[in-house]
Amino acid sequence: MKQVSYGTTAKPNNRARYAKHIIAVTSGKGGVGKSTVSVNLSIALAQLGHRVGLLDADVYGPDTPRMLQIENERVQWSDHNQMIPSENFGIKIMSVGLTTPTPDTPLVWRSSVAVSALMQFLEETAWGELDFLVIDMPPGTGDIQLTMAEELPITAAIIVTTPQQISLDDVSRAIMMLKETGIRIGGLVENMSYFIAPDTGAEYAIFGEGGGKYTATKYNIPLLGKVPLTMGIRKGSDRGRPSVALGSEDEKNYFRDIAKSLLVEIGID
Amino acid sequence: MKQVSYGTTAKPNNRARYAKHIIAVTSGKGGVGKSTVSVNLSIALAQLGHRVGLLDADVYGPDTPRMLQIENERVQWSDHNQMIPSENFGIKIMSVGLTTPTPDTPLVWRSSVAVSALMQFLEETAWGELDFLVIDMPPGTGDIQLTMAEELPITAAIIVTTPQQISLDDVSRAIMMLKETGIRIGGLVENMSYFIAPDTGAEYAIFGEGGGKYTATKYNIPLLGKVPLTMGIRKGSDRGRPSVALGSEDEKNYFRDIAKSLLVEIGID
């Protein structure tokens, strides 16, 4: 883990000291289920007794408010001029999606503005003391990712991918970036591993097979878990009913097992 | 269509005059099949007799080289110090993926650098005369999108989405951005509309139903077509065998119909 330096002013790697651990959920490519993993992992950690905040840093596609059934909430300010995070399913949430006038207001922001907004969410939100700050990162390897890597003492990154070759290409680039910036990779999550037909229970490897395991082996990082594509998980995301809280036992266990594997990886029991 | 201003020096909306028409393929969210649509639409336009160039502007996830079976090619320079685009399936292609030392080299670029690289691809590539320059845009509404909107006389934008609510939220933001920047929306493509089980032929609305039509109606834009999620199309993308060229007749027609609908929309027969 990175050493936090307790300087007198804001320094690189010195933000968000209210959180004991910072977990960055990343992906090479969008649309692989990064937000679904972020949301369900955060809730799973809370179910295990931890105090959890979820920062939705995907400023151009802030999907977590809908996934957590808080899409109609708007950010409130405290007497101390701090933003008050929303709460649901036992976690605190801050997202740019809670700050726009309507859900379809686009953020036509230069990246410098986006980075400033995220810094404000990190520093001017009344998170309280947290065991885990989970950050749902934007996909790719651009300004936001670079700045977060420089300014935050990230405990570990989790990389989400599908088994599809095209997604694995992009995830390889994300892994190389994390290695270059010195961020520890907590592990890989393979999402949409296979589709389970709701009528017959048949499994279809829509996006191919074995890609997650192959990539984990190639880059020597742990495979934290595999999550199938089920109608239940997809509807849960669309309807604000996170699977780890309100899904079937199987669906709950996919995400709980990932949370437990992560805790083992970073040495917390 | 936008008026091209023929000033004496580079001006906003004045680049890429070698192309009669510029089609920007966009999405709110990554992972919805934007590159698959870009690649197959470009080839479909070429099959209809047009001269087509494809610029892969998704600098952080350049997937088109693999989809077009040119992932092992590297960009060559002409005697006139211009980049020579790769060619396959009857189209010319330029992608940042053709410029990196290895396919998994990450582009850890500040967005200003990414924008400069794209401008170089636009201005210093030996495209020749084109009927269509198709641009596979990065997802979202950030710097690259803004700059392209400002600097290029875009004929029309095509927006790719899945029927999933979360994707539609993001696509709404992309539509609002295009409307604000005055770019004509050529239409919506609903991708992964349903999954066709290869053994039984049964159709599963994995990502929900009717989302594309609903969004097209809500924002008063044409629905250019719907493309199902089939193992054939997915494998075609991963293996560099574009469906419109090498897929089944059904798969070819999904994309050909979209190309024809687009030509009608922009008044070309």
Coordinates of C-alpha atoms in Angstrom, one line a residue:
Chain A
M1 CA 0.0 0.0 0.0
K2 CA 1.1 3.6 -0.7
Q3 CA 2.4 5.6 2.3
V4 CA 0.2 8.6 3.1
S5 CA 2.3 11.7 3.7
Y6 CA 0.8 13.9 6.4
G7 CA 2.0 17.3 5.2
T8 CA 0.6 20.6 6.1
T9 CA -1.2 21.4 2.8
A10 CA -2.8 19.4 0.0
K11 CA -0.1 17.3 -1.6
P12 CA -0.1 14.7 -4.2
N13 CA -1.3 11.4 -2.8
N14 CA -2.6 13.3 0.2
R15 CA -6.3 13.8 -0.3
A16 CA -9.3 12.0 1.2
R17 CA -7.6 11.2 4.5
Y18 CA -11.1 10.6 6.0
A19 CA -11.0 7.2 4.2
K20 CA -8.9 4.4 5.6
H21 CA -8.9 2.7 2.2
I22 CA -9.6 3.9 -1.3
I23 CA -10.7 1.4 -3.9
A24 CA -10.7 2.6 -7.5
V25 CA -13.0 0.6 -9.8
T26 CA -11.7 1.0 -13.3
S27 CA -12.1 -0.4 -16.8
G28 CA -10.4 0.0 -20.1
K29 CA -13.7 0.2 -21.9
G30 CA -17.1 1.6 -21.0
G31 CA -20.2 -0.5 -20.9
V32 CA -18.6 -3.5 -19.2
G33 CA -20.5 -3.1 -15.9
K34 CA -18.0 -1.0 -13.9
S35 CA -20.8 1.0 -12.2
T36 CA -22.7 -2.2 -11.4
V37 CA -19.6 -3.6 -9.8
S38 CA -18.9 -0.4 -7.9
V39 CA -22.4 -0.2 -6.5
N40 CA -22.7 -3.8 -5.5
L41 CA -19.2 -4.0 -4.1
S42 CA -19.8 -0.9 -2.0
I43 CA -23.0 -2.4 -0.6
A44 CA -21.3 -5.7 0.0
L45 CA -18.6 -4.0 2.0
A46 CA -21.2 -2.2 4.1
Q47 CA -23.0 -5.5 4.7
L48 CA -19.8 -6.8 6.1
G49 CA -19.8 -4.0 8.6
H50 CA -17.6 -1.4 7.0
R51 CA -18.4 2.3 6.6
V52 CA -18.5 2.9 2.9
G53 CA -18.7 6.0 0.7
L54 CA -19.2 5.7 -3.1
L55 CA -17.9 8.5 -5.3
D56 CA -19.2 8.4 -8.8
A57 CA -16.3 9.9 -10.8
D58 CA -17.8 9.0 -14.2
V59 CA -18.7 12.6 -14.8
Y60 CA -19.8 12.1 -18.4
G61 CA -22.0 9.0 -17.6
P62 CA -23.0 9.2 -13.9
D63 CA -25.1 6.1 -13.7
T64 CA -24.9 5.3 -10.0
P65 CA -27.9 7.5 -8.8
R66 CA -30.3 5.5 -10.9
M67 CA -28.7 2.2 -9.8
L68 CA -29.2 3.2 -6.2
Q69 CA -32.7 4.6 -6.5
I70 CA -31.6 8.2 -5.7
E71 CA -31.8 9.6 -9.2
N72 CA -34.4 12.2 -8.1
E73 CA -32.4 13.5 -5.2
R74 CA -30.4 16.7 -5.5
V75 CA -27.3 17.5 -3.5
Q76 CA -27.9 19.4 -0.2
W77 CA -25.5 21.7 1.5
S78 CA -24.7 21.6 5.3
D79 CA -24.4 24.6 7.6
H80 CA -20.6 24.2 7.2
N81 CA -20.9 24.6 3.5
Q82 CA -20.2 21.0 2.8
M83 CA -22.1 18.8 0.4
I84 CA -24.2 16.2 2.1
P85 CA -23.9 12.8 0.4
S86 CA -27.1 10.8 -0.4
E87 CA -27.5 7.6 1.4
N88 CA -29.2 4.3 0.5
F89 CA -28.6 0.6 1.0
G90 CA -26.2 1.5 3.9
I91 CA -23.7 3.5 1.9
K92 CA -23.1 7.2 1.2
I93 CA -23.1 8.4 -2.4
M94 CA -21.9 11.5 -4.2
S95 CA -22.3 11.8 -8.0
V96 CA -22.3 14.6 -10.5
G97 CA -25.7 13.1 -11.4
L98 CA -27.0 14.6 -8.2
T99 CA -26.0 18.1 -9.1
T100 CA -27.5 18.6 -12.6
P101 CA -31.0 20.3 -13.0
T102 CA -32.4 17.3 -14.8
P103 CA -31.2 13.7 -15.4
D104 CA -30.5 14.3 -19.1
T105 CA -28.6 17.6 -18.6
P106 CA -25.3 16.9 -20.4
L107 CA -22.0 17.8 -18.8
V108 CA -20.2 19.5 -21.7
W109 CA -17.1 20.1 -19.6
R110 CA -13.5 20.5 -20.6
S111 CA -11.6 17.9 -18.6
S112 CA -10.0 20.5 -16.4
V113 CA -13.5 21.4 -15.2
A114 CA -14.4 17.8 -14.6
V115 CA -11.2 17.3 -12.6
S116 CA -12.0 20.3 -10.4
A117 CA -15.6 19.1 -9.8
L118 CA -14.2 15.7 -8.6
M119 CA -11.7 17.4 -6.3
Q120 CA -14.6 19.3 -4.8
F121 CA -16.6 16.1 -4.3
L122 CA -13.5 14.6 -2.6
E123 CA -12.8 17.6 -0.4
E124 CA -16.0 19.3 0.3
T125 CA -18.4 16.4 0.9
A126 CA -19.4 15.6 4.5
W127 CA -18.3 11.9 4.2
G128 CA -17.5 11.6 7.8
E129 CA -15.0 8.8 8.7
L130 CA -15.0 6.0 6.2
D131 CA -13.4 2.6 6.1
F132 CA -13.7 2.5 2.4
L133 CA -14.1 5.1 -0.3
V134 CA -15.0 3.3 -3.5
I135 CA -14.5 5.4 -6.6
D136 CA -16.4 4.5 -9.8
M137 CA -13.8 5.8 -12.3
P138 CA -14.5 6.9 -15.8
P139 CA -13.4 4.3 -18.4
G140 CA -10.0 4.7 -20.1
T141 CA -6.7 6.4 -19.4
G142 CA -7.3 10.2 -19.6
D143 CA -7.0 13.3 -17.5
I144 CA -9.3 12.2 -14.7
Q145 CA -7.7 8.9 -14.2
L146 CA -4.2 10.5 -14.3
T147 CA -5.2 13.1 -11.7
M148 CA -6.8 10.6 -9.4
A149 CA -3.8 8.4 -9.6
E150 CA -1.5 11.4 -8.7
E151 CA -3.6 13.0 -6.0
L152 CA -5.1 10.0 -4.1
P153 CA -3.5 7.4 -1.9
I154 CA -5.3 4.6 -3.7
T155 CA -5.2 1.3 -1.8
A156 CA -6.0 -0.8 -4.8
A157 CA -7.6 -0.7 -8.2
I158 CA -10.2 -3.2 -9.4
I159 CA -10.4 -3.7 -13.1
V160 CA -13.7 -4.7 -14.7
T161 CA -13.9 -6.4 -18.0
T162 CA -16.0 -8.6 -20.1
P163 CA -14.5 -11.8 -21.7
Q164 CA -14.7 -10.2 -25.1
Q165 CA -11.4 -9.8 -27.0
I166 CA -12.1 -6.1 -27.8
S167 CA -12.7 -5.4 -24.1
L168 CA -9.5 -7.3 -23.1
D169 CA -7.5 -5.2 -25.5
D170 CA -8.7 -2.1 -23.7
V171 CA -8.2 -3.6 -20.3
S172 CA -4.6 -4.5 -21.1
R173 CA -4.0 -0.8 -21.8
A174 CA -5.6 0.1 -18.4
I175 CA -3.5 -2.5 -16.6
M176 CA -0.3 -1.1 -18.2
M177 CA -1.3 2.4 -17.1
L178 CA -1.9 1.3 -13.5
K179 CA 1.4 -0.4 -13.4
E180 CA 3.2 2.6 -14.8
T181 CA 1.6 4.9 -12.3
G182 CA 2.5 2.5 -9.4
I183 CA -1.1 1.8 -8.4
R184 CA -1.6 -1.6 -6.8
I185 CA -4.1 -3.8 -8.8
G186 CA -6.4 -5.5 -6.3
G187 CA -7.7 -7.8 -9.0
L188 CA -9.9 -8.3 -12.1
V189 CA -13.6 -8.8 -12.2
E190 CA -15.0 -10.6 -15.3
N191 CA -18.5 -9.3 -15.8
M192 CA -21.1 -10.6 -18.3
S193 CA -19.2 -13.9 -18.2
Y194 CA -22.1 -15.7 -19.7
F195 CA -25.8 -15.2 -20.3
I196 CA -28.2 -17.3 -18.3
A197 CA -31.5 -17.8 -20.3
P198 CA -34.3 -17.1 -17.8
D199 CA -36.6 -19.8 -19.3
T200 CA -34.3 -22.7 -19.8
G201 CA -31.3 -21.9 -17.5
A202 CA -29.0 -22.6 -20.5
E203 CA -25.8 -20.7 -20.4
Y204 CA -24.5 -18.8 -23.5
A205 CA -20.9 -17.5 -23.7
I206 CA -22.1 -14.5 -25.7
F207 CA -18.8 -12.6 -25.2
G208 CA -16.5 -15.6 -25.4
E209 CA -14.9 -17.7 -22.7
G210 CA -11.9 -17.6 -20.4
G211 CA -10.8 -14.0 -21.3
G212 CA -10.8 -12.8 -17.7
K213 CA -8.7 -15.8 -16.5
Y214 CA -6.3 -15.4 -19.4
T215 CA -5.7 -11.7 -18.8
A216 CA -5.4 -12.2 -15.0
T217 CA -2.7 -14.9 -15.6
K218 CA -0.9 -12.9 -18.3
Y219 CA -0.5 -9.8 -16.1
N220 CA -0.2 -11.8 -12.9
I221 CA -3.2 -10.2 -11.1
P222 CA -5.9 -12.0 -9.1
L223 CA -9.2 -12.8 -10.7
L224 CA -11.6 -11.7 -7.9
G225 CA -14.7 -13.1 -9.4
K226 CA -17.0 -13.7 -12.4
V227 CA -20.5 -12.3 -12.7
P228 CA -22.9 -13.6 -15.3
L229 CA -25.2 -11.5 -17.4
T230 CA -28.7 -12.2 -16.0
M231 CA -31.9 -10.5 -16.5
G232 CA -32.1 -10.0 -12.8
I233 CA -28.8 -8.1 -12.4
R234 CA -29.6 -6.0 -15.5
K235 CA -33.1 -5.1 -14.3
G236 CA -31.7 -4.5 -10.8
S237 CA -29.3 -1.8 -12.2
D238 CA -32.0 -0.2 -14.3
R239 CA -34.5 -0.1 -11.5
G240 CA -32.4 0.9 -8.6
R241 CA -32.6 -2.5 -6.9
P242 CA -28.9 -3.6 -6.4
S243 CA -28.5 -7.3 -6.7
V244 CA -26.4 -7.7 -3.7
A245 CA -29.2 -6.2 -1.6
L246 CA -32.3 -7.3 -3.4
G247 CA -31.4 -10.0 -5.9
S248 CA -31.5 -13.7 -5.7
E249 CA -29.1 -15.6 -3.4
D250 CA -26.9 -16.4 -6.3
E251 CA -26.8 -12.8 -7.4
K252 CA -26.0 -11.7 -3.9
N253 CA -23.1 -14.2 -3.6
Y254 CA -21.4 -13.1 -6.9
F255 CA -20.8 -9.7 -5.4
R256 CA -20.2 -10.8 -1.8
D257 CA -17.5 -13.2 -2.9
I258 CA -15.8 -10.4 -4.8
A259 CA -15.9 -8.2 -1.8
K260 CA -14.4 -11.0 0.4
S261 CA -11.7 -11.8 -2.2
L262 CA -10.8 -8.1 -2.3
L263 CA -10.5 -7.9 1.5
V264 CA -8.2 -10.9 1.5
E265 CA -6.1 -9.4 -1.3
I266 CA -5.5 -6.1 0.6
G267 CA -5.0 -7.9 3.9
I268 CA -8.2 -7.0 5.8
D269 CA -10.2 -9.8 7.4
Chain B
M1 CA -26.2 20.7 -43.4
K2 CA -23.6 23.1 -42.1
Q3 CA -22.2 25.7 -44.4
V4 CA -18.5 25.2 -45.0
S5 CA -16.7 28.5 -44.8
Y6 CA -13.8 28.7 -47.2
G7 CA -11.5 31.1 -45.4
T8 CA -7.8 31.5 -46.0
T9 CA -6.6 29.7 -42.9
A10 CA -7.9 26.9 -40.7
K11 CA -11.1 28.1 -39.1
P12 CA -13.6 26.5 -36.9
N13 CA -15.8 24.1 -39.0
N14 CA -13.3 24.3 -41.8
R15 CA -11.2 21.2 -41.5
A16 CA -11.3 18.0 -43.5
R17 CA -12.5 19.6 -46.7
Y18 CA -11.3 16.5 -48.7
A19 CA -14.5 14.8 -47.4
K20 CA -17.8 15.6 -49.0
H21 CA -19.7 14.4 -45.9
I22 CA -18.6 13.8 -42.3
I23 CA -20.5 11.3 -40.2
A24 CA -19.7 11.3 -36.5
V25 CA -20.7 8.0 -34.8
T26 CA -21.3 8.8 -31.1
S27 CA -22.7 7.3 -28.0
G28 CA -23.5 8.5 -24.5
K29 CA -21.9 5.4 -23.0
G30 CA -19.0 3.1 -24.0
G31 CA -19.5 -0.5 -24.7
V32 CA -22.7 -0.1 -26.7
G33 CA -21.2 -1.2 -30.0
K34 CA -20.2 2.2 -31.4
S35 CA -17.1 0.9 -33.1
T36 CA -19.0 -2.1 -34.5
V37 CA -21.5 0.3 -36.1
S38 CA -18.8 2.6 -37.3
V39 CA -16.9 -0.2 -39.0
N40 CA -19.9 -1.9 -40.6
L41 CA -21.5 1.4 -41.7
S42 CA -18.3 2.5 -43.3
I43 CA -18.0 -0.8 -45.3
A44 CA -21.7 -0.6 -46.2
L45 CA -21.2 2.9 -47.6
A46 CA -18.2 1.6 -49.6
Q47 CA -20.3 -1.3 -50.9
L48 CA -22.8 1.2 -52.2
G49 CA -20.0 2.8 -54.3
H50 CA -18.8 5.6 -52.1
R51 CA -15.2 6.5 -51.2
V52 CA -15.0 6.1 -47.5
G53 CA -12.4 6.9 -44.8
L54 CA -12.8 5.8 -41.2
L55 CA -11.1 7.8 -38.5
D56 CA -11.0 6.0 -35.2
A57 CA -11.1 9.0 -32.7
D58 CA -11.6 6.8 -29.7
V59 CA -8.0 7.4 -28.6
Y60 CA -8.3 5.7 -25.3
G61 CA -9.9 2.5 -26.7
P62 CA -8.9 2.2 -30.4
D63 CA -10.8 -1.0 -31.3
T64 CA -11.2 -0.6 -35.0
P65 CA -7.8 -2.0 -36.1
R66 CA -8.7 -5.4 -34.6
M67 CA -12.2 -5.3 -36.0
L68 CA -10.8 -4.6 -39.5
Q69 CA -8.0 -7.2 -39.2
I70 CA -5.2 -4.6 -39.5
E71 CA -4.2 -4.7 -35.8
N72 CA -0.6 -5.7 -36.7
E73 CA -0.1 -2.9 -39.2
R74 CA 1.8 0.2 -38.2
V75 CA 1.3 3.6 -39.8
Q76 CA 3.5 4.4 -42.8
W77 CA 4.6 7.8 -44.0
S78 CA 4.6 9.1 -47.5
D79 CA 7.3 11.0 -49.3
H80 CA 5.2 14.1 -48.7
N81 CA 5.3 13.5 -45.0
Q82 CA 1.8 12.4 -44.8
M83 CA 0.5 9.4 -42.9
I84 CA -0.8 6.7 -45.2
P85 CA -4.0 5.2 -44.0
S86 CA -4.4 1.4 -43.8
E87 CA -6.9 -0.2 -46.2
N88 CA -9.2 -3.2 -45.9
F89 CA -12.7 -4.2 -46.9
G90 CA -12.7 -1.2 -49.3
I91 CA -12.2 1.5 -46.8
K92 CA -9.3 3.6 -45.6
I93 CA -8.6 3.6 -41.9
M94 CA -6.6 5.7 -39.5
S95 CA -6.4 4.9 -35.8
V96 CA -4.2 5.7 -32.9
G97 CA -4.1 2.0 -32.5
L98 CA -1.8 1.9 -35.6
T99 CA 0.7 4.2 -34.0
T100 CA 1.6 2.5 -30.7
P101 CA 4.5 0.2 -30.3
T102 CA 2.3 -2.7 -29.1
P103 CA -1.4 -3.2 -29.0
D104 CA -1.5 -3.0 -25.2
T105 CA 0.5 0.2 -25.0
P106 CA -1.7 2.6 -23.0
L107 CA -2.2 6.2 -24.2
V108 CA -1.8 8.1 -21.0
W109 CA -2.5 11.4 -22.6
R110 CA -3.8 14.6 -21.2
S111 CA -6.8 15.4 -23.4
S112 CA -5.0 18.4 -25.0
V113 CA -2.5 15.9 -26.4
A114 CA -5.3 13.5 -27.6
V115 CA -7.0 16.4 -29.4
S116 CA -3.7 17.4 -31.1
A117 CA -3.2 13.8 -32.2
L118 CA -6.7 13.7 -33.8
M119 CA -6.1 17.0 -35.6
Q120 CA -3.0 15.5 -37.0
F121 CA -4.9 12.4 -38.2
L122 CA -7.4 14.7 -39.8
E123 CA -4.9 17.0 -41.5
E124 CA -1.8 15.0 -42.2
T125 CA -3.3 11.8 -43.5
A126 CA -3.2 11.0 -47.2
W127 CA -7.0 10.4 -47.3
G128 CA -7.3 11.5 -50.9
E129 CA -10.8 12.6 -52.0
L130 CA -13.6 11.0 -49.9
D131 CA -17.3 10.9 -50.2
F132 CA -17.6 10.0 -46.5
L133 CA -15.3 10.5 -43.6
V134 CA -16.8 8.4 -40.8
I135 CA -15.5 9.2 -37.3
D136 CA -15.7 6.7 -34.5
M137 CA -16.0 9.2 -31.6
P138 CA -15.0 8.5 -28.0
P139 CA -18.1 8.0 -25.8
G140 CA -19.4 10.9 -23.8
T141 CA -19.3 14.7 -23.9
G142 CA -15.7 15.7 -23.1
D143 CA -12.9 17.7 -24.8
I144 CA -12.5 15.6 -27.9
Q145 CA -16.2 15.7 -28.7
L146 CA -16.4 19.4 -28.1
T147 CA -13.4 20.1 -30.3
M148 CA -14.6 17.9 -33.1
A149 CA -17.9 19.7 -33.0
E150 CA -16.3 23.0 -33.2
E151 CA -13.7 22.3 -35.8
L152 CA -15.4 20.0 -38.3
P153 CA -18.3 20.6 -40.6
I154 CA -20.1 17.5 -39.5
T155 CA -22.9 16.5 -41.8
A156 CA -24.7 14.4 -39.3
A157 CA -24.1 12.5 -36.1
I158 CA -25.3 8.9 -35.5
I159 CA -26.0 7.9 -31.9
V160 CA -25.6 4.3 -30.9
T161 CA -27.3 3.0 -27.8
T162 CA -28.6 -0.3 -26.3
P163 CA -32.2 -0.5 -25.1
Q164 CA -31.0 -0.5 -21.5
Q165 CA -32.3 2.3 -19.3
I166 CA -28.8 3.2 -18.0
S167 CA -27.6 3.5 -21.6
L168 CA -30.6 5.6 -22.6
D169 CA -29.9 8.0 -19.7
D170 CA -26.4 8.6 -21.1
V171 CA -27.7 8.8 -24.7
S172 CA -30.1 11.5 -23.7
R173 CA -27.2 13.6 -22.4
A174 CA -25.3 13.0 -25.7
I175 CA -28.4 14.1 -27.7
M176 CA -28.8 17.3 -25.6
M177 CA -25.1 18.1 -26.2
L178 CA -25.5 17.6 -30.0
K179 CA -28.5 19.8 -30.0
E180 CA -26.7 22.5 -28.0
T181 CA -23.7 22.5 -30.4
G182 CA -26.0 22.7 -33.4
I183 CA -25.0 19.3 -34.9
R184 CA -27.6 17.6 -37.0
I185 CA -28.6 14.2 -35.6
G186 CA -28.8 11.7 -38.5
G187 CA -30.5 9.1 -36.3
L188 CA -30.3 6.6 -33.6
V189 CA -29.1 3.0 -33.9
E190 CA -30.3 0.5 -31.3
N191 CA -27.6 -2.1 -30.9
M192 CA -27.8 -5.3 -28.9
S193 CA -31.6 -5.0 -29.3
Y194 CA -32.1 -8.7 -28.3
F195 CA -29.9 -11.8 -28.1
I196 CA -30.6 -14.6 -30.5
A197 CA -29.7 -18.0 -29.0
P198 CA -27.6 -19.8 -31.5
D199 CA -29.1 -23.3 -30.7
T200 CA -32.8 -22.5 -30.5
G201 CA -33.2 -19.2 -32.3
A202 CA -35.0 -17.9 -29.3
E203 CA -34.8 -14.2 -28.8
Y204 CA -34.1 -12.7 -25.4
A205 CA -34.5 -9.0 -24.6
I206 CA -31.5 -9.0 -22.3
F207 CA -31.3 -5.2 -22.1
G208 CA -35.0 -4.5 -22.2
E209 CA -37.3 -3.6 -25.0
G210 CA -38.3 -0.5 -27.0
G211 CA -35.8 1.8 -25.5
G212 CA -34.4 3.0 -28.9
K213 CA -37.8 3.7 -30.3
Y214 CA -38.9 5.5 -27.1
T215 CA -35.8 7.7 -27.2
A216 CA -36.1 8.4 -30.9
T217 CA -39.7 9.5 -30.4
K218 CA -38.9 11.6 -27.3
Y219 CA -36.2 13.6 -29.0
N220 CA -37.8 13.5 -32.4
I221 CA -34.9 11.8 -34.2
P222 CA -35.0 9.0 -36.7
L223 CA -34.4 5.4 -35.6
L224 CA -32.1 4.2 -38.4
G225 CA -32.1 0.6 -37.4
K226 CA -31.9 -2.1 -34.8
V227 CA -29.1 -4.7 -34.6
P228 CA -29.5 -7.8 -32.5
L229 CA -26.7 -9.3 -30.3
T230 CA -25.6 -12.4 -32.1
M231 CA -22.6 -14.6 -31.6
G232 CA -21.8 -14.0 -35.3
I233 CA -21.6 -10.2 -35.0
R234 CA -19.7 -10.4 -31.7
K235 CA -17.2 -12.9 -33.1
G236 CA -16.9 -10.9 -36.3
S237 CA -15.8 -7.9 -34.3
D238 CA -13.3 -9.8 -32.3
R239 CA -11.8 -11.7 -35.2
G240 CA -11.6 -8.9 -37.8
R241 CA -14.4 -10.3 -39.9
P242 CA -16.9 -7.4 -40.2
S243 CA -20.5 -8.8 -40.4
V244 CA -21.5 -6.5 -43.3
A245 CA -18.7 -8.1 -45.4
L246 CA -18.4 -11.6 -44.1
G247 CA -21.4 -12.3 -42.0
S248 CA -24.7 -14.0 -42.7
E249 CA -27.2 -12.4 -45.1
D250 CA -29.3 -11.2 -42.1
E251 CA -26.2 -9.7 -40.5
K252 CA -25.2 -7.9 -43.7
N253 CA -28.7 -6.5 -44.0
Y254 CA -28.8 -5.0 -40.5
F255 CA -26.0 -2.7 -41.4
R256 CA -26.8 -2.1 -45.1
D257 CA -30.3 -1.0 -44.1
I258 CA -28.8 1.5 -41.6
A259 CA -26.5 2.9 -44.3
K260 CA -29.4 3.3 -46.7
S261 CA -31.6 4.9 -44.1
L262 CA -28.8 7.3 -43.3
L263 CA -28.4 8.3 -47.0
V264 CA -32.1 9.0 -47.2
E265 CA -31.9 11.1 -44.0
I266 CA -29.1 13.3 -45.4
G267 CA -30.6 13.5 -48.8
I268 CA -28.2 11.3 -50.9
D269 CA -29.6 8.6 -53.0

